[in-house]
Coordinates of C-alpha atoms and ligand atoms in Angstrom, one line a residue:
M1 CA 159.2 194.9 33.6
K2 CA 159.4 194.6 37.4
R3 CA 157.2 197.6 37.7
L4 CA 154.6 196.0 35.4
L5 CA 154.7 192.9 37.5
M6 CA 154.1 194.9 40.7
I7 CA 151.2 196.6 39.1
L8 CA 149.7 193.3 37.9
I9 CA 150.0 191.8 41.4
A10 CA 148.4 194.9 42.9
C11 CA 145.5 194.6 40.4
M12 CA 145.0 191.0 41.1
A13 CA 144.9 191.6 44.8
V14 CA 141.9 193.7 44.3
W15 CA 140.2 191.9 41.4
S16 CA 140.6 188.3 42.7
Q17 CA 138.5 189.0 45.7
A18 CA 136.4 186.2 47.0
K19 CA 133.0 185.3 45.7
A20 CA 130.3 185.2 48.3
D21 CA 129.8 182.2 50.5
S22 CA 126.6 180.1 50.1
I23 CA 123.6 182.1 51.2
L24 CA 122.5 181.9 54.8
N25 CA 119.1 180.4 54.7
N26 CA 116.3 182.0 56.7
V27 CA 118.6 184.7 57.8
Y28 CA 116.0 186.7 59.9
A29 CA 115.7 183.7 62.2
R30 CA 119.4 183.8 63.1
H31 CA 121.3 185.9 65.5
V32 CA 121.6 189.2 63.6
T33 CA 122.7 192.7 64.3
S34 CA 121.2 195.2 61.8
L35 CA 123.7 197.5 60.0
N36 CA 120.8 199.4 58.5
G37 CA 120.6 203.1 59.1
S38 CA 122.6 206.1 58.0
W39 CA 125.7 205.4 56.0
N40 CA 128.1 208.1 54.7
Y41 CA 128.4 208.2 51.0
I42 CA 130.8 209.6 48.3
V43 CA 129.6 209.9 44.7
D44 CA 132.5 208.7 42.5
P45 CA 131.6 209.0 38.8
F46 CA 135.2 208.4 37.6
D47 CA 135.9 205.6 40.1
N48 CA 138.8 207.6 41.6
G49 CA 138.5 205.6 44.8
Y50 CA 139.1 202.4 42.9
Y51 CA 141.6 203.2 40.2
D52 CA 144.5 205.6 40.1
Y53 CA 144.8 207.8 37.0
R54 CA 146.5 205.0 35.1
L55 CA 143.4 202.8 35.7
N56 CA 145.3 200.5 38.0
A57 CA 143.7 199.5 41.3
S58 CA 144.5 202.4 43.6
K59 CA 146.6 201.4 46.6
D60 CA 145.2 204.3 48.5
G61 CA 141.6 203.6 47.4
F62 CA 138.6 204.9 49.4
F63 CA 138.2 201.4 50.9
R64 CA 141.2 202.1 53.1
N65 CA 139.4 205.1 54.6
K66 CA 142.7 206.9 54.9
K67 CA 142.7 209.9 57.1
A68 CA 144.9 213.0 57.1
T69 CA 147.2 212.7 60.1
S70 CA 148.6 216.2 60.0
K71 CA 147.3 219.4 58.7
S72 CA 149.7 219.3 55.7
D73 CA 148.6 215.8 54.7
L74 CA 146.8 215.5 51.3
V75 CA 143.9 213.1 51.4
E76 CA 141.2 214.1 48.9
Y77 CA 138.2 212.4 50.4
N78 CA 136.7 212.1 53.9
F79 CA 133.8 209.7 54.8
D80 CA 133.3 211.5 58.1
T81 CA 132.3 214.7 56.5
A82 CA 130.5 213.1 53.6
P83 CA 126.6 213.2 53.5
L84 CA 124.4 210.4 54.8
M85 CA 122.2 208.1 53.0
K86 CA 119.6 205.6 54.4
V87 CA 120.3 202.0 54.0
P88 CA 118.4 200.1 52.8
G89 CA 117.3 202.4 50.1
D90 CA 118.1 203.2 46.5
W91 CA 120.2 206.3 46.0
N92 CA 118.1 207.7 43.1
T93 CA 115.2 208.8 45.4
Q94 CA 117.4 210.1 48.3
D95 CA 119.3 212.8 46.6
E96 CA 117.9 214.8 43.7
K97 CA 121.3 214.9 42.0
L98 CA 121.3 211.1 41.8
F99 CA 117.9 210.6 40.2
F100 CA 119.4 209.5 36.8
Y101 CA 122.8 208.6 38.2
E102 CA 124.5 205.4 36.9
G103 CA 128.0 204.8 38.2
S104 CA 129.8 204.2 41.5
I105 CA 129.0 205.3 45.0
W106 CA 131.0 204.5 48.0
Y107 CA 129.3 203.7 51.3
K108 CA 130.8 203.6 54.8
R109 CA 129.4 202.6 58.2
D110 CA 131.1 202.1 61.6
F111 CA 130.0 199.5 64.0
N112 CA 131.1 197.8 67.2
Y113 CA 131.8 194.2 67.6
T114 CA 132.6 192.0 70.6
S115 CA 133.8 188.6 69.7
K116 CA 132.2 185.5 71.3
P117 CA 134.2 182.3 71.4
G118 CA 133.0 179.5 69.2
T119 CA 131.1 181.7 66.8
R120 CA 131.4 182.8 63.2
A121 CA 130.3 186.2 61.8
F122 CA 129.0 187.0 58.4
L123 CA 128.3 190.2 56.6
Y124 CA 125.0 189.7 54.9
F125 CA 123.4 191.9 52.2
G126 CA 119.8 191.3 51.1
A127 CA 120.6 192.9 47.7
V128 CA 122.9 195.5 46.2
N129 CA 122.3 196.8 42.7
Y130 CA 124.3 196.0 40.7
H131 CA 127.9 195.3 41.4
A132 CA 129.3 195.4 45.0
D133 CA 132.9 195.4 46.2
V134 CA 132.9 194.9 50.0
Y135 CA 135.7 195.9 52.3
L136 CA 136.0 195.4 56.0
N137 CA 138.5 197.6 58.0
G138 CA 140.2 198.6 54.8
E139 CA 140.7 195.0 53.5
P140 CA 138.8 193.5 50.6
V141 CA 136.2 190.9 51.6
G142 CA 134.6 190.0 48.3
V143 CA 132.6 191.0 45.3
H144 CA 129.1 190.3 44.2
E145 CA 127.3 190.8 40.9
G146 CA 123.5 190.9 40.4
G147 CA 121.1 193.3 41.9
F148 CA 118.3 191.2 43.4
T149 CA 119.8 188.3 45.3
P150 CA 121.3 188.1 48.8
F151 CA 125.0 187.4 49.5
N152 CA 127.1 187.0 52.5
F153 CA 130.8 186.7 53.4
D154 CA 132.4 185.0 56.4
V155 CA 134.3 187.8 58.1
T156 CA 135.1 186.1 61.4
D157 CA 138.9 186.5 60.9
K158 CA 138.6 190.1 59.6
L159 CA 136.6 191.6 62.5
K160 CA 138.3 193.5 65.3
E161 CA 137.4 193.9 68.9
G162 CA 135.5 197.2 69.3
A163 CA 135.4 199.6 66.4
N164 CA 135.1 198.3 62.9
F165 CA 134.1 199.8 59.6
V166 CA 132.6 198.4 56.5
I167 CA 132.9 200.1 53.1
L168 CA 131.2 199.2 49.8
R169 CA 131.7 200.4 46.3
V170 CA 128.4 200.0 44.6
N171 CA 128.3 200.4 40.8
N172 CA 125.0 200.3 38.8
E173 CA 126.3 201.0 35.3
R174 CA 124.4 198.9 32.8
R175 CA 126.6 196.4 31.0
P176 CA 125.8 194.7 27.7
E177 CA 126.9 191.4 29.1
G178 CA 125.0 191.9 32.4
V179 CA 121.8 190.3 33.7
P180 CA 119.8 192.3 32.9
T181 CA 121.5 193.8 30.0
V182 CA 121.6 197.5 29.1
N183 CA 117.9 197.7 28.0
S184 CA 115.0 197.2 30.3
D185 CA 111.7 198.9 31.2
W186 CA 112.3 199.7 34.8
W187 CA 114.3 202.2 36.8
N188 CA 117.9 201.2 37.4
Y189 CA 117.7 202.0 41.1
G190 CA 121.3 201.8 42.5
G191 CA 122.6 201.2 46.0
I192 CA 122.2 199.0 49.0
T193 CA 118.6 198.3 48.4
R194 CA 117.9 195.7 51.0
D195 CA 118.8 195.0 54.7
V196 CA 122.4 194.7 55.8
M197 CA 123.2 192.6 58.8
L198 CA 126.0 191.1 60.8
V199 CA 125.0 187.5 61.4
E200 CA 126.5 185.3 64.1
T201 CA 126.4 181.6 64.0
P202 CA 128.1 178.8 65.9
R203 CA 131.3 177.6 64.3
V204 CA 129.5 174.6 63.0
F205 CA 126.0 175.6 62.1
V206 CA 122.8 174.8 60.1
D207 CA 123.6 176.1 56.7
D208 CA 120.6 174.9 54.8
Y209 CA 117.4 172.9 55.0
L210 CA 114.4 171.8 53.1
V211 CA 111.0 170.8 54.5
Q212 CA 108.3 169.9 52.0
L213 CA 105.7 167.4 50.7
P214 CA 107.4 165.2 48.2
K215 CA 105.9 165.5 44.7
G216 CA 102.7 163.5 44.4
H217 CA 102.4 162.6 48.1
Y218 CA 100.1 164.0 50.8
D219 CA 100.9 161.7 53.6
R220 CA 104.5 162.5 54.4
I221 CA 106.9 165.4 54.9
E222 CA 110.4 165.0 53.6
G223 CA 113.6 167.0 53.5
Y224 CA 117.1 167.5 54.8
V225 CA 119.2 169.6 57.1
Q226 CA 122.8 170.4 56.1
L227 CA 125.6 171.7 58.3
N228 CA 128.2 174.0 56.9
Q229 CA 130.9 171.4 57.5
K230 CA 131.2 167.7 56.8
T231 CA 130.8 166.9 60.5
P232 CA 129.4 163.3 61.0
D233 CA 127.4 162.0 63.9
V234 CA 126.0 165.3 65.1
E235 CA 122.5 165.3 66.6
I236 CA 120.0 167.4 64.8
S237 CA 116.3 167.5 65.8
L238 CA 113.4 168.4 63.7
E239 CA 110.1 169.5 65.3
I240 CA 106.8 170.4 63.9
P241 CA 104.9 170.8 67.2
E242 CA 101.4 171.1 65.8
L243 CA 101.8 167.8 63.9
K244 CA 103.4 166.2 66.9
I245 CA 106.6 165.6 64.9
Q246 CA 109.8 165.3 66.8
Q247 CA 112.7 163.5 65.1
K248 CA 116.2 163.1 66.4
L249 CA 118.6 162.6 63.6
R250 CA 122.4 162.1 63.2
T251 CA 124.4 163.7 60.5
D252 CA 126.2 161.5 57.9
A253 CA 129.7 161.9 56.6
E254 CA 128.6 164.9 54.6
G255 CA 127.2 166.7 57.7
K256 CA 123.7 166.1 56.4
V257 CA 120.5 164.5 57.7
T258 CA 117.6 163.5 55.5
F259 CA 114.2 162.7 57.0
T260 CA 110.7 161.4 56.2
C261 CA 107.8 161.9 58.6
K262 CA 104.5 160.1 58.1
T263 CA 101.9 162.7 58.6
K264 CA 99.0 164.4 56.8
P265 CA 99.4 168.1 57.3
K266 CA 96.6 170.6 56.5
L267 CA 97.3 171.9 53.0
W268 CA 98.3 175.4 52.2
S269 CA 96.0 177.2 49.7
P270 CA 94.9 180.8 49.0
D271 CA 91.6 180.1 50.9
A272 CA 93.4 178.7 53.9
P273 CA 97.1 179.7 53.8
K274 CA 98.1 177.3 56.7
L275 CA 101.7 177.5 57.8
Y276 CA 103.3 175.3 60.5
E277 CA 106.0 176.3 62.8
V278 CA 109.1 174.2 62.1
V279 CA 112.0 174.1 64.6
I280 CA 115.4 172.8 63.8
R281 CA 117.8 172.3 66.7
H282 CA 121.5 171.7 66.6
G283 CA 123.2 172.0 70.0
D284 CA 122.3 175.5 71.2
E285 CA 121.4 176.6 67.8
V286 CA 117.7 176.9 67.2
L287 CA 116.2 177.9 63.8
K288 CA 112.5 178.5 63.4
D289 CA 110.6 178.8 60.3
K290 CA 107.0 178.8 59.1
I291 CA 106.4 176.4 56.4
G292 CA 103.3 175.4 54.4
F293 CA 102.6 172.2 52.4
R294 CA 100.9 171.9 49.0
Q295 CA 101.1 170.2 45.7
I296 CA 101.1 172.0 42.4
E297 CA 101.0 170.2 39.1
T298 CA 99.5 170.4 35.6
Q299 CA 97.2 167.9 33.9
G300 CA 96.6 168.4 30.3
K301 CA 95.6 172.1 30.0
S302 CA 94.8 172.5 33.6
I303 CA 96.7 173.7 36.7
L304 CA 96.0 171.7 39.8
L305 CA 96.6 173.0 43.3
N306 CA 96.3 170.2 45.8
G307 CA 94.7 168.1 43.1
K308 CA 92.0 170.7 42.3
K309 CA 91.7 172.7 39.1
T310 CA 92.7 176.3 39.8
F311 CA 92.6 179.4 37.7
L312 CA 95.5 181.8 38.5
R313 CA 93.8 185.1 39.2
G314 CA 97.0 187.1 39.1
I315 CA 98.6 190.5 38.7
S316 CA 102.2 191.5 37.9
I317 CA 104.1 193.5 40.5
H318 CA 107.3 195.5 40.3
E319 CA 109.2 196.0 43.5
E320 CA 108.2 199.7 43.4
A321 CA 107.2 201.5 46.5
P322 CA 103.6 202.7 46.9
Y323 CA 103.0 206.3 47.8
R324 CA 106.6 207.2 47.3
Q325 CA 109.1 206.3 44.6
G326 CA 111.9 203.9 45.1
R327 CA 112.5 200.2 45.7
V328 CA 110.4 198.3 48.3
F329 CA 112.5 196.8 51.1
S330 CA 110.1 196.5 54.0
K331 CA 107.3 194.2 55.0
E332 CA 104.9 197.1 55.5
E333 CA 105.3 198.3 51.9
S334 CA 105.2 194.7 50.5
V335 CA 101.9 194.3 52.4
V336 CA 100.4 197.5 50.9
L337 CA 101.1 196.1 47.4
L338 CA 99.9 192.6 48.2
S339 CA 96.7 194.0 49.9
W340 CA 95.8 195.7 46.6
A341 CA 96.3 192.4 44.8
K342 CA 93.9 190.7 47.4
E343 CA 91.4 193.5 46.9
L344 CA 91.5 192.7 43.2
G345 CA 90.5 189.2 44.1
C346 CA 93.9 187.7 43.2
N347 CA 95.1 184.3 44.4
F348 CA 98.4 184.8 42.5
V349 CA 101.1 187.4 41.9
R350 CA 103.8 187.5 39.3
L351 CA 106.8 189.1 41.0
A352 CA 108.5 190.7 38.0
H353 CA 111.2 190.8 36.7
Y354 CA 113.7 189.7 39.3
P355 CA 113.6 188.1 42.7
H356 CA 111.8 190.4 45.1
N357 CA 112.8 191.0 48.7
E358 CA 112.2 188.2 51.2
F359 CA 109.4 190.1 53.0
M360 CA 107.4 190.2 49.8
V361 CA 107.7 186.5 49.2
R362 CA 106.9 185.6 52.8
A363 CA 104.0 188.1 53.1
A364 CA 102.4 186.7 49.8
E365 CA 102.5 183.2 51.3
E366 CA 101.0 184.4 54.6
M367 CA 98.2 186.3 52.7
G368 CA 97.3 183.3 50.5
L369 CA 98.9 184.5 47.3
M370 CA 100.7 182.0 45.0
V371 CA 103.8 183.4 43.5
W372 CA 105.7 183.4 40.2
S373 CA 109.3 184.2 40.9
E374 CA 111.7 185.1 38.1
I375 CA 115.3 186.2 37.2
P376 CA 116.2 189.2 35.2
V377 CA 117.0 187.3 32.0
Y378 CA 115.1 189.9 30.1
W379 CA 114.9 190.7 26.4
T380 CA 118.3 190.6 24.7
I381 CA 120.8 189.0 27.0
H382 CA 124.1 188.0 25.6
W383 CA 123.2 184.5 24.9
S384 CA 126.6 183.4 23.6
D385 CA 128.7 184.8 26.4
P386 CA 129.7 182.2 29.0
E387 CA 130.1 184.8 31.7
T388 CA 126.5 186.0 31.1
Y389 CA 125.3 182.4 31.4
K390 CA 127.2 182.0 34.6
N391 CA 125.7 185.1 36.0
A392 CA 122.2 184.1 35.1
S393 CA 122.7 180.7 36.4
T394 CA 124.0 182.0 39.7
Q395 CA 121.1 184.4 40.1
L396 CA 118.7 181.4 39.4
K397 CA 120.5 179.3 42.0
D398 CA 120.5 182.0 44.6
M399 CA 116.8 182.8 44.1
M400 CA 115.9 179.1 44.5
E401 CA 118.3 178.8 47.5
R402 CA 116.7 181.6 49.4
D403 CA 113.1 180.7 48.8
K404 CA 113.0 176.9 48.4
N405 CA 111.0 176.5 51.6
R406 CA 108.3 178.9 50.4
C407 CA 105.3 176.8 49.4
G408 CA 103.7 180.0 48.1
I409 CA 106.1 180.0 45.2
I410 CA 104.5 177.7 42.6
I411 CA 106.4 178.8 39.5
W412 CA 110.1 179.5 38.8
S413 CA 110.5 181.5 35.6
V414 CA 113.8 181.7 33.8
A415 CA 113.2 184.5 31.3
N416 CA 111.0 187.3 29.9
E417 CA 110.3 188.0 26.3
T418 CA 113.4 186.6 24.7
P419 CA 113.7 186.8 20.9
H420 CA 114.2 183.4 19.3
S421 CA 117.8 182.2 18.3
E422 CA 119.7 179.0 18.7
A423 CA 122.0 180.5 21.2
R424 CA 119.0 181.6 23.3
D425 CA 117.5 178.1 23.1
R426 CA 120.7 176.6 24.4
F427 CA 121.0 179.1 27.2
L428 CA 117.4 178.7 28.4
A429 CA 117.4 174.9 28.0
R430 CA 120.4 174.8 30.4
L431 CA 118.6 177.1 32.9
A432 CA 115.5 174.9 32.6
A433 CA 117.6 171.8 33.3
Q434 CA 119.1 173.5 36.3
V435 CA 115.7 174.1 37.8
R436 CA 114.6 170.5 37.1
A437 CA 117.7 169.1 38.7
K438 CA 117.0 170.9 42.0
D439 CA 113.2 171.1 42.3
N440 CA 110.4 168.8 41.1
T441 CA 107.8 170.4 43.4
R442 CA 107.1 173.5 41.4
L443 CA 106.2 174.4 37.9
L444 CA 108.6 175.9 35.4
S445 CA 107.9 178.6 32.9
M446 CA 109.1 181.7 31.1
A447 CA 107.2 184.6 29.6
M448 CA 107.2 184.0 25.9
E449 CA 106.1 186.1 22.9
V450 CA 103.6 185.6 20.2
T451 CA 105.4 184.1 17.3
G452 CA 103.2 185.1 14.4
T453 CA 99.8 186.3 13.2
K454 CA 97.9 185.4 10.0
G455 CA 94.6 187.2 9.4
N456 CA 92.9 187.0 12.8
I457 CA 94.8 184.0 14.1
S458 CA 97.8 184.5 16.4
Q459 CA 100.2 181.7 17.1
V460 CA 102.5 180.9 20.1
K461 CA 104.9 178.3 18.9
D462 CA 108.1 178.6 20.8
S463 CA 110.7 175.8 20.6
M464 CA 111.3 176.2 24.3
S465 CA 107.7 175.1 25.1
R466 CA 108.8 171.5 25.5
Y467 CA 110.9 172.4 28.5
F468 CA 108.1 174.2 30.4
D469 CA 104.9 173.2 32.2
I470 CA 102.9 176.2 31.3
I471 CA 102.8 178.1 28.0
S472 CA 103.1 181.7 29.3
F473 CA 103.2 184.6 27.0
N474 CA 103.0 188.4 27.0
N475 CA 100.7 190.0 24.5
Y476 CA 99.7 193.7 24.0
L477 CA 97.1 193.4 21.3
G478 CA 95.3 196.7 21.4
W479 CA 98.3 198.6 22.7
Y480 CA 101.5 197.9 20.7
G481 CA 99.5 196.7 17.7
G482 CA 95.9 196.7 16.7
T483 CA 93.0 198.1 18.7
P484 CA 91.1 196.8 21.7
E485 CA 88.3 196.1 19.1
D486 CA 90.6 193.5 17.5
C487 CA 90.3 191.3 20.6
K488 CA 86.7 190.6 19.6
T489 CA 87.7 188.5 16.6
R490 CA 91.2 187.3 17.5
Q491 CA 91.7 183.5 17.7
W492 CA 94.6 181.8 19.3
D493 CA 96.6 178.8 18.1
I494 CA 98.6 177.4 20.9
P495 CA 99.5 173.9 19.7
Y496 CA 100.4 172.3 23.0
N497 CA 98.5 170.1 25.5
K498 CA 99.6 172.4 28.3
P499 CA 97.8 175.2 30.2
F500 CA 98.3 178.6 28.8
F501 CA 98.9 181.7 30.9
I502 CA 98.9 185.3 29.9
S503 CA 101.8 186.7 31.8
E504 CA 101.2 190.2 30.5
F505 CA 98.7 192.3 28.7
G506 CA 97.6 195.9 29.2
G507 CA 97.9 199.5 28.1
E508 CA 98.7 202.8 29.6
A509 CA 96.3 205.3 31.2
L510 CA 97.0 208.4 33.2
Q511 CA 94.8 208.2 36.3
G512 CA 92.2 210.9 36.2
K513 CA 92.5 211.4 32.4
H514 CA 89.1 210.7 30.8
G515 CA 87.9 210.5 27.3
D516 CA 86.4 208.2 24.7
K517 CA 87.3 204.5 24.8
D518 CA 89.4 204.9 21.7
E519 CA 91.5 207.8 23.1
R520 CA 94.9 206.7 24.1
W521 CA 96.1 207.3 27.7
T522 CA 92.6 207.6 29.1
E523 CA 91.2 205.4 31.8
E524 CA 88.4 204.5 29.3
Y525 CA 90.8 203.1 26.7
Q526 CA 92.5 201.0 29.3
E527 CA 89.2 199.8 30.7
E528 CA 88.0 198.8 27.2
L529 CA 91.3 197.0 26.6
Y530 CA 90.9 195.0 29.8
R531 CA 87.3 194.1 29.1
N532 CA 88.0 192.9 25.5
T533 CA 91.3 191.1 26.3
L534 CA 89.8 189.2 29.2
E535 CA 86.8 188.2 27.1
M536 CA 89.1 187.1 24.3
Y537 CA 91.2 184.7 26.4
N538 CA 88.3 183.5 28.4
R539 CA 86.8 182.0 25.3
T540 CA 90.1 180.2 24.4
E541 CA 90.6 176.6 25.4
G542 CA 93.3 176.1 28.0
F543 CA 93.2 179.6 29.5
A544 CA 94.6 178.8 33.0
G545 CA 95.3 182.3 34.4
T546 CA 96.8 185.7 33.9
S547 CA 98.9 188.4 35.5
P548 CA 98.0 191.6 33.7
W549 CA 100.7 194.3 33.4
I550 CA 100.6 195.8 36.1
L551 CA 99.4 196.5 39.6
M552 CA 100.8 200.0 40.0
D553 CA 102.4 202.7 37.7
F554 CA 106.2 202.4 38.0
R555 CA 109.3 204.4 37.2
S556 CA 110.9 203.7 33.8
T557 CA 113.5 205.7 32.0
R558 CA 112.0 204.6 28.7
R559 CA 108.7 206.4 29.4
Q560 CA 109.3 210.0 28.5
L561 CA 106.0 211.5 27.2
S562 CA 105.6 214.8 29.0
G563 CA 102.4 215.4 30.9
I564 CA 101.4 211.8 30.6
Q565 CA 104.2 209.5 31.5
D566 CA 106.9 211.8 32.9
F567 CA 109.1 208.7 33.4
F568 CA 106.4 206.4 34.6
N569 CA 105.1 203.4 32.8
R570 CA 101.4 204.1 33.2
K571 CA 100.1 200.5 32.7
G572 CA 99.2 200.2 36.4
V573 CA 95.6 199.6 37.3
I574 CA 96.5 201.8 40.3
S575 CA 98.5 205.1 40.0
E576 CA 101.8 205.6 41.9
R577 CA 99.7 207.6 44.4
G578 CA 97.5 204.7 45.2
L579 CA 94.5 205.8 43.1
K580 CA 92.5 203.1 41.3
K581 CA 91.8 203.4 37.6
K582 CA 88.7 202.0 35.9
A583 CA 90.5 198.9 34.6
F584 CA 91.0 197.9 38.3
Y585 CA 87.3 197.3 38.6
V586 CA 87.0 195.4 35.3
L587 CA 89.7 193.0 36.5
Q588 CA 88.1 192.7 39.9
D589 CA 84.7 191.8 38.4
F590 CA 86.4 189.2 36.1
Y591 CA 88.1 187.6 39.1
R592 CA 84.9 187.6 41.1
M593 CA 83.2 185.8 38.3
K594 CA 86.1 183.2 37.9
K595 CA 86.1 182.6 41.6
E596 CA 82.3 182.1 41.7
Q597 CA 82.5 179.6 38.8
E598 CA 85.2 177.7 40.5
Q599 CA 83.3 177.5 43.8
A600 CA 80.1 176.4 42.0
K601 CA 82.0 173.4 40.5
K602 CA 83.2 172.2 43.9
Ligands
GCB1 C1 106.8 193.9 28.4 C2 107.8 193.7 29.4 C3 107.6 194.7 30.6 C4 107.2 196.0 30.0 C5 105.9 196.0 29.3 C6 105.5 197.3 28.7 O1 106.5 193.1 27.5 O2 107.9 192.4 29.8 O3 108.7 194.7 31.3 O4 107.2 197.0 31.1 O5 106.1 195.1 28.3 O6 105.0 198.1 29.4 O7 105.8 197.5 27.5

């Protein structure tokens, strides 16, 4: 009995590790030391470093980084002699053996630290896919679940003077109750996929802020600044030099200031993506950001940007690296993808199917691309599992937390292609309410499905529609059913007085494969499909935009056809090697025409 109790306590010590602290907003503007670079790694398919053979948490686990102290000592792992892996980076594309690997890998990195009085230190991870256990100097720091959102832990009291080491157990096994669940159409890239940093802040610091145009107003900027502690009567200043705004404010009992500045900023738009430098000062702490101001709303079946009707000329993008395989984690690679979107004539990108890295979102804003941002509530999530809900809701919160000051984001999306059920409706309605409670300055949507077809009339009638501003749906007429020819006669019944948006359509083509327009996998088939699909929607009332599937071919375990797919979903209008297919030019022409029509109306 006593033994059992001891084991239980040992297990709890590991499993009750802290959840991450609230996300450090605008982290790159803070005092950071990069922990990117080469990390030692140990592949651990049976989780030896975590459990002993009885499946109890191992008291000598890898996270302790135990070293042999004499030549007779038995220690069956050694980080110092283990191979090196680049962080950030997925493991699948760094070691051939790990291409299909799903399981645990241990990472370790040494670093030096010199404490400074009056500061706090946080370990910050841009993203780790999927489950992370973090240890500092052999002690548990915390756990995080979810592969695409940032997290950080306050490690002030765990750091040592001089040499320190951080160890992570990263596990990317797909779980039925996970978000996403076991089935998806993208590569399950594992590892520390985004930047790792040690962030130093003052003891009391600016934890969070929001600077925006309030909904419906063009003549004032509003927002708040929140300290990490409920410290009243602290001076905080807000400056927007270009608008000659300088406000000195004092925190309330919650450690918060709210402000309103009468001013008429130049508005952000794809044609003029104006951003203002915003400076927040709190004692010696200075946080700078670049923030733009815009209004986005719907009116009947139209989308209005800054009061003007706008057609969303979009493209869907996976966070898949151009010219190499793997996850994108840098500004440079984000800009390559977004430049292709610009070349297509886009004013909008759908960043599918999970929150992309912060560089991508910021670069889109700088380049004049409106953004749809979504969480991986994809296909058949466990709608009735409260833990799944909690997970999805946390990912939604964290996505909104990180990016709430990005005016480029105009749509939060809570799901993709989710088969109807009452449990689904309850789940998604709660997520919708969560968004509404936090943010009334953006539109809310989800990618729905076609609900039925009779003769040549297809209907989209999803009970969730009442919660959303835009009726978005994915439809692959001509690929997963019917032929591109069918688009010529297909009619649409979308019984809502709301704009409709085609969040996906498309078909696969192997770049360089040519043939007749009815021959699958050829560029000509994809070209014909694009032409007919665009014509079909363009004659349907309420068509407010589209983000065809997809900018670039991307890795997917589901796509196995030898000689054609070879584990790539080939629906890109550009190949993974950056070569444009014929459909690229059809879309480009269509967007040119839409833009000209819009300009002629002005
Ligand atoms: C979809 C999914 C997307 C897939 C795509 C396809 O509806 O939303 O993730 O990759 O279809 O290619 O089948």
